Coordinates of C-alpha atoms in Angstrom, one line a residue:
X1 CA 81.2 109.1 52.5
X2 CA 80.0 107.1 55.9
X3 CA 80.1 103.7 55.4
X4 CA 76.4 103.2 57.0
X5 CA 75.2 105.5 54.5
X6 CA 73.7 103.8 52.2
X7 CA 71.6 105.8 49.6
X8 CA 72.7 107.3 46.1
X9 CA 69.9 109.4 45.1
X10 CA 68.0 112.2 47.6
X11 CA 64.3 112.4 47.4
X12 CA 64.4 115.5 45.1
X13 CA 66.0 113.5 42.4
X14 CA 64.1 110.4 43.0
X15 CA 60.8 112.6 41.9
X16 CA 63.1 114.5 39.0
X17 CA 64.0 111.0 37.5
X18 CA 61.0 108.8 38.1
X19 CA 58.6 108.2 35.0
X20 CA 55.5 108.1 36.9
X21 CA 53.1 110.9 37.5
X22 CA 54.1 112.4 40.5
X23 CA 51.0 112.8 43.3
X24 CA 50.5 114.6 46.7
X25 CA 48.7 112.9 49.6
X26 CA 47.8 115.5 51.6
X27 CA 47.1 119.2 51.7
X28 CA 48.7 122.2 54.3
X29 CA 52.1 123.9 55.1
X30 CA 53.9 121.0 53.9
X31 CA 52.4 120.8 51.1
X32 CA 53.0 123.7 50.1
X33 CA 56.7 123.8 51.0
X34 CA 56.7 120.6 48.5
X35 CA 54.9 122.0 45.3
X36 CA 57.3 125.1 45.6
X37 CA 60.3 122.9 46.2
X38 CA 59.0 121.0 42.8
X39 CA 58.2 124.0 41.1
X40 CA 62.0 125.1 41.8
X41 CA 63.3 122.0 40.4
X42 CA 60.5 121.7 37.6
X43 CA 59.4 118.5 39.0
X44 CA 55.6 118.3 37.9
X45 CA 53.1 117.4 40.2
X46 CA 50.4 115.5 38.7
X47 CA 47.5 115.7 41.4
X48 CA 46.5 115.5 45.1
X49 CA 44.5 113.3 46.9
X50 CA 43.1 113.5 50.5
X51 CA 41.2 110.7 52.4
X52 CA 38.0 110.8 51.5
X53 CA 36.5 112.1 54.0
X54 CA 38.5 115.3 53.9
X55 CA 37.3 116.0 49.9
X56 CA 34.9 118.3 49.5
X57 CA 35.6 119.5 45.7
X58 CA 38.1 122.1 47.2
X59 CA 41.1 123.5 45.2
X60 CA 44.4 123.5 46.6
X61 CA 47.7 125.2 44.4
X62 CA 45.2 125.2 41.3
X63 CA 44.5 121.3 41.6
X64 CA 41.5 119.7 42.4
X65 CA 41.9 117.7 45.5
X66 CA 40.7 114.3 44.3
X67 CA 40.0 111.1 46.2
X68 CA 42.6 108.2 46.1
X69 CA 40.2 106.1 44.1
X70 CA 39.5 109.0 41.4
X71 CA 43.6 109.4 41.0
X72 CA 43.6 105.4 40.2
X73 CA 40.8 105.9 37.7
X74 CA 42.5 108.8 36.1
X75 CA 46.2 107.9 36.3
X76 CA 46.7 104.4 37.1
X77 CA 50.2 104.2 39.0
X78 CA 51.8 106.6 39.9
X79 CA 54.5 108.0 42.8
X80 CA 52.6 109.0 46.0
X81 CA 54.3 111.8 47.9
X82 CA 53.0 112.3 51.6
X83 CA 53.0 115.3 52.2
X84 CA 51.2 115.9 56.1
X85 CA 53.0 114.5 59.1
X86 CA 51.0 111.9 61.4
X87 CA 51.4 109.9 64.8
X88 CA 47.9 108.2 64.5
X89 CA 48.0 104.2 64.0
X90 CA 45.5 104.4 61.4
X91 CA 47.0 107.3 59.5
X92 CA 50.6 105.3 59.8
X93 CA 48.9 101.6 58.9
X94 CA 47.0 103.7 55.5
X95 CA 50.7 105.1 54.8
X96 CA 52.1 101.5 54.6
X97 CA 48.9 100.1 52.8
X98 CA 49.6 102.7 49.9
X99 CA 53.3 101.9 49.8
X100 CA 52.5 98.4 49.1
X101 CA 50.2 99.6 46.2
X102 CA 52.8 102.4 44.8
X103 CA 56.3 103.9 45.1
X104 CA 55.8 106.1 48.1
X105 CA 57.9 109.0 49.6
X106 CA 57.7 111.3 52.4
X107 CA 60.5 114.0 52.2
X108 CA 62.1 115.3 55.2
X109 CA 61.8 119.2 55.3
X110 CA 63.0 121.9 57.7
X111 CA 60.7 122.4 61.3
X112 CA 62.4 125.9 61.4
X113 CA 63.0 128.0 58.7
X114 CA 66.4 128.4 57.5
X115 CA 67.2 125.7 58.4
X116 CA 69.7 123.6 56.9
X117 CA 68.8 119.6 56.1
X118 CA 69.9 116.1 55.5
X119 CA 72.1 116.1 52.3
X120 CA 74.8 114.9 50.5
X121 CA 76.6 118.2 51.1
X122 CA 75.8 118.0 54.8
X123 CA 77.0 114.6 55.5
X124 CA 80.3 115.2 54.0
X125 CA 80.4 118.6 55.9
X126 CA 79.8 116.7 59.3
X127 CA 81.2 113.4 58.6
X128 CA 83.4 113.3 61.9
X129 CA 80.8 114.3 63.9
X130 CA 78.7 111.9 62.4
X131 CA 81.2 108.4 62.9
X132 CA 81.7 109.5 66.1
X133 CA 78.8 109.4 67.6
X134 CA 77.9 106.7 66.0
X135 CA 80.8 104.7 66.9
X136 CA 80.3 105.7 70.7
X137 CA 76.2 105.5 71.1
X138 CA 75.5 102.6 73.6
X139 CA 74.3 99.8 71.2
X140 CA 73.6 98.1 68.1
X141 CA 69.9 99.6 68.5
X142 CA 70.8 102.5 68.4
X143 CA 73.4 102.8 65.4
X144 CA 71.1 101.1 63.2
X145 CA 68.5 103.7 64.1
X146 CA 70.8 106.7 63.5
X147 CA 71.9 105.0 60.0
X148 CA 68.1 104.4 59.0
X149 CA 67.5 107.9 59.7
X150 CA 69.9 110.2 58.2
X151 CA 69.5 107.4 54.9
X152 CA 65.3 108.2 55.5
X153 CA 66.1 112.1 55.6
X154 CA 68.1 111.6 51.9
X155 CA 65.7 109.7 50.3
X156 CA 62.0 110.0 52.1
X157 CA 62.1 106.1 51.9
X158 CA 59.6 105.0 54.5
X159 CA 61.0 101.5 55.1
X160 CA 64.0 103.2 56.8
X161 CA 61.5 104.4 59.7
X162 CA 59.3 101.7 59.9
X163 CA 62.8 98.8 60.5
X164 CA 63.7 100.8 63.1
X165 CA 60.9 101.9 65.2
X166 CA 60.2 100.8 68.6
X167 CA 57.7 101.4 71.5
X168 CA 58.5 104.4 73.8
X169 CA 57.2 102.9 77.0
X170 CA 58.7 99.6 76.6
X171 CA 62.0 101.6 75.8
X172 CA 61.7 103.5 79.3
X173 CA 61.6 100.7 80.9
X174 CA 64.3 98.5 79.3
X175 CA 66.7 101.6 79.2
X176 CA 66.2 103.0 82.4
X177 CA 65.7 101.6 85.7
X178 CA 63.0 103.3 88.1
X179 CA 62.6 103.7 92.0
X180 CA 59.9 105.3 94.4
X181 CA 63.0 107.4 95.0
X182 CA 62.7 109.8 91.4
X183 CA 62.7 113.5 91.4
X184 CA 61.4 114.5 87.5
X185 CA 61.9 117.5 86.1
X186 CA 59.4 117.6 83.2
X187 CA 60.7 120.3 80.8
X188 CA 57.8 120.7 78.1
X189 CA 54.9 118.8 79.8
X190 CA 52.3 120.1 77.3
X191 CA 49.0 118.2 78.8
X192 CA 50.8 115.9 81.4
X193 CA 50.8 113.2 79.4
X194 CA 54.6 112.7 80.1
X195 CA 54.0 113.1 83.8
X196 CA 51.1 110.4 83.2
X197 CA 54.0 108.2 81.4
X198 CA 56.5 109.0 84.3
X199 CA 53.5 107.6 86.7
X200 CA 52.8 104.8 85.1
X201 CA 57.0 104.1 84.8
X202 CA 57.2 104.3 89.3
X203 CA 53.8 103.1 89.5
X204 CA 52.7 106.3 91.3
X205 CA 55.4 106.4 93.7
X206 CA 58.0 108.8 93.8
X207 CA 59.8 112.0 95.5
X208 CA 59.0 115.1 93.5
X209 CA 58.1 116.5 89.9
X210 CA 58.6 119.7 88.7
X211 CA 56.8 120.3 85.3
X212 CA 57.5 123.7 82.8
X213 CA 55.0 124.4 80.6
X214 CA 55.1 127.5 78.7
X215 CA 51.4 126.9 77.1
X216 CA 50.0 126.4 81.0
X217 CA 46.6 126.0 80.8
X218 CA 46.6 122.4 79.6
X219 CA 49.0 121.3 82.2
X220 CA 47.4 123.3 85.0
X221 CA 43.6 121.7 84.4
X222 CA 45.4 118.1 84.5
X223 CA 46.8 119.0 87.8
X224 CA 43.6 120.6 89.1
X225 CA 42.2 116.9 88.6
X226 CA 44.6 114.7 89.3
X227 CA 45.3 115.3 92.6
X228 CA 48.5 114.4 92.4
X229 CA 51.2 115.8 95.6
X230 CA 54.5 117.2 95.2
X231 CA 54.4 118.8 92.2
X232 CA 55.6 122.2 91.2
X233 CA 54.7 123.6 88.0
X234 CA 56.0 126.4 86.4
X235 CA 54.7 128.6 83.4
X236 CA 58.1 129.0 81.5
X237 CA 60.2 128.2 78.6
X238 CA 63.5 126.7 78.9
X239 CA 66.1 127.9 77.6
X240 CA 70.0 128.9 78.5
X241 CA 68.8 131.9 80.6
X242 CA 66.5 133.4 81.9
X243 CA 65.0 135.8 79.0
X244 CA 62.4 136.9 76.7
X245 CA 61.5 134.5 73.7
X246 CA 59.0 134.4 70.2
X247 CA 56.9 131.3 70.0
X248 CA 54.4 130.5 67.7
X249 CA 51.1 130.4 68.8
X250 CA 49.6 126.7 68.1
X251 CA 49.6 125.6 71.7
X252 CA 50.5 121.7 70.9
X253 CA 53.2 120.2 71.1
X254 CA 54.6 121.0 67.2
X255 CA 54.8 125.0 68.5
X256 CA 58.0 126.3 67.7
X257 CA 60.7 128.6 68.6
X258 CA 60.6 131.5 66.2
X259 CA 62.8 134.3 65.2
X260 CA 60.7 137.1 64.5
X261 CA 58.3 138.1 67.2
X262 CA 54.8 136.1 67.7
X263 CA 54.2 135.5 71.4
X264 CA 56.3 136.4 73.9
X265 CA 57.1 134.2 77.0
X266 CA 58.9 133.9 79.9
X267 CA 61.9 131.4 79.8
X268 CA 64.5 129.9 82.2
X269 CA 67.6 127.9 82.6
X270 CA 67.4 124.3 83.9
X271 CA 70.1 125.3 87.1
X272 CA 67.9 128.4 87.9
X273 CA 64.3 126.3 88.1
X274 CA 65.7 123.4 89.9
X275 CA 68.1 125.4 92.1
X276 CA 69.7 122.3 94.4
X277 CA 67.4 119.7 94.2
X278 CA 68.8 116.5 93.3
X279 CA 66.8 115.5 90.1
X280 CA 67.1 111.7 89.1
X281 CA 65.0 112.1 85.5
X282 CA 65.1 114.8 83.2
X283 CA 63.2 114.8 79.9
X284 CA 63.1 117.5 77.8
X285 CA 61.0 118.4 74.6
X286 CA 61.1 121.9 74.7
X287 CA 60.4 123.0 71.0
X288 CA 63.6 122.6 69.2
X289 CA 65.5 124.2 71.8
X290 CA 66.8 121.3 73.5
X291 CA 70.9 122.4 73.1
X292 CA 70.3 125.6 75.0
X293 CA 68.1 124.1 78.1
X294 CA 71.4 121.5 78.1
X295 CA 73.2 124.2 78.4
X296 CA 71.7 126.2 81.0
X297 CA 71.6 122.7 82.9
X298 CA 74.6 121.7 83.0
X299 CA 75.5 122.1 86.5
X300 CA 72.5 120.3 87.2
X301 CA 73.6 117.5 85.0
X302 CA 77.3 117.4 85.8
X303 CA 76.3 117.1 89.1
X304 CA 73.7 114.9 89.8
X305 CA 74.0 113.3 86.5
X306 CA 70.2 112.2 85.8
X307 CA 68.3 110.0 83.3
X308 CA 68.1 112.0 80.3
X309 CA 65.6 111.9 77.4
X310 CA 66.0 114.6 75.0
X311 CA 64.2 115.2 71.4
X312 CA 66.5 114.4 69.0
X313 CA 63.8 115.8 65.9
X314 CA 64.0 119.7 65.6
X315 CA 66.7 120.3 64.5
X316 CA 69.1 117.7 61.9
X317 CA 72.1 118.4 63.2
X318 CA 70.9 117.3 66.8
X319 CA 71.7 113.9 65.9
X320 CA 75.3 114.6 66.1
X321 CA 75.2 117.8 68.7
X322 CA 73.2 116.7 71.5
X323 CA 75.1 114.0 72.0
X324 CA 78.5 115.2 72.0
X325 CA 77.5 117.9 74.6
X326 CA 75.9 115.7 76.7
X327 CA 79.4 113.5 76.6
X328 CA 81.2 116.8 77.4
X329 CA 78.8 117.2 80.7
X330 CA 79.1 113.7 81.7
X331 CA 81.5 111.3 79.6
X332 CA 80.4 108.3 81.1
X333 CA 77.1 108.6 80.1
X334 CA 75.7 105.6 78.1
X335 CA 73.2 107.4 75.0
X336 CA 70.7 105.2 73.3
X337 CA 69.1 106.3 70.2
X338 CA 65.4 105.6 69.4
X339 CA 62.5 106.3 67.0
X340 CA 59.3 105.9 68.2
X341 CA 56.1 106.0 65.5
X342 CA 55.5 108.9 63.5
X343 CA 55.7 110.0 59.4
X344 CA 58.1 112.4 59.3
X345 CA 60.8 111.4 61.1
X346 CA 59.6 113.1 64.5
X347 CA 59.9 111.2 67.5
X348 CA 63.0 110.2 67.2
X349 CA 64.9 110.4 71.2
X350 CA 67.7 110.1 72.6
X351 CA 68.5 108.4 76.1
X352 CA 71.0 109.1 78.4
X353 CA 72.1 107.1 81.7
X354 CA 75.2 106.4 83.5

């Protein structure tokens, strides 16, 4: 097993083996997909709480959701298990308030379905992978960060997350160095609040930005008001062609690429959007697709080889693959590994720069 692997037991058998009640914080799709994953493996759950301004006497999977305080009165201690996702400071500081109170988990579960996760059996499967690109990422930083979490994805331990998180501007700017020269391509601008970041990164001063958006409405009201000049937006996907593509329908930025058919939308390669412009900074959070817009950039990237920051969070084995392809475009690329604040381990980015 890797050496920087450092857990014995996976979340699943934390709950199976603990002789606490076993409680929910939180209702929705995930949890759901964690009272049938303890059903499978007859873990009992022993109740649910919401923040108390979300309880209202409702039912959820034949429990009554209950308020924190009325599980303490009923139960005493007992193992909390989050079960929502959350980027909000006050969400995140009430996680690590409760996990000073009780034994708290948050287990890592599939974006996509079908897909496979963190486990014993897939870190032995992809242990090569693995120590090498950990062995080759550009700094302490960032092994420590890709230790903490595959070891987080195991176990649902929160402290793994919370040792290794840092601040995404101040990243940015300590990683990457920044001229009135840039040309950004801005692939998955959602609201342009990454074109805002890149702004406030030049200090309003730069060449050219090109922004894709496949939900454009957002984007195109920011840009009606912003008054902002050379910019070109487009309403695409990206992807490794030019095609046809299922999304779900959410419109933020947790949509994701589906399968079966939802929405259609219009999608396009990296080299076919940016054609010959010389692009400096490329960032791309494009809905768990982010190996195929690599690849339909790569002549882009081979070329002019940008600053790259690329989601590392849809998919697990993107820690491993994204980074090993973007060493095949450009092997002298430096890549930083960083996870910014959010429960589940979302957020989590890699950098690239030669």
């Amino acid at each position: 097993m890797l050496d920087f692997i450092k857990e014995k037991q996976d979340v699943w058998q934390i709950l199976q083996l603990t002789d606490k009640p076993v409680v929910l914080y939180g209702m929705g799709n995930g949890a759901d997909q964690i009272i049938d994953l303890c059903d499978r493996l007859q873990i009992k759950v022993a109740g649910i709480f919401a923040s108390d301004e979300f309880v209202r006497g409702q039912v959820f999977r034949g429990h009554m959701v209950e308020t924190y305080t009325a599980v303490k009165d009923r139960l005493g201690d007992f193992l909390i298990v989050i079960a929502f996702a959350s980027e909000s400071p006050a969400v995140l500081n009430r996680f690590q308030e409760l996990s000073t109170m009780h034994e708290t988990v948050a287990p890592h579960l599939p974006l996509f379905p079908g897909d496979e996760t963190v486990s014993f059996d897939w870190l032995q499967q992809h242990q090569q992978e693995l120590q090498q690109v950990y062995d080759n990422l550009a700094d302490d930083w960032s092994r420590d960060v890709f230790a903490a979490s595959l070891n987080y994805k195991l176990s649902g331990k929160l402290h793994y997350l919370w040792q290794s998180e840092t601040e995404r501007l101040k990243d940015l700017q300590s990683i990457f160095s920044w001229s009135e020269e840039e040309t950004y391509a801005d692939l998955g601008a959602y609201n342009g609040d990454t074109i805002r970041e890149f702004l406030q990164l030049t200090n309003n001063k730069y060449n050219r930005i090109f922004a894709a958006e496949r939900n454009y409405k957002k984007l195109s009201a920011y840009l009606d008001a912003s008054g902002l000049s050379d910019i070109k937006i487009f309403e695409r996907a990206i992807w490794k062609e030019t095609a046809e593509l299922s999304f779900s329908d959410s419109g933020g930025r947790q949509s994701t690429l589906l399968t079966g058919q939802r929405h259609i939308v219009q999608a396009v390669d990296i080299d076919t959007l940016l054609e010959d412009e010389r692009v400096t900074y490329i960032k791309m959070d494009v809905e768990g697709a982010e190996m195929e817009a690599l690849k339909g950039g790569k002549e882009q990237i081979k070329r002019n080889k940008p600053k790259l920051f690329i989601a590392a969070y849809h998919h697990d084995a993107d820690i491993f693959l994204l980074p090993l392809f973007m060493w095949q475009l450009v092997p002298e690329y430096k890549v930083y590994l960083r996870k910014h604040p959010y429960v589940p381990a979302w957020e989590l980015n890699f950098f690239a720069v030669v």
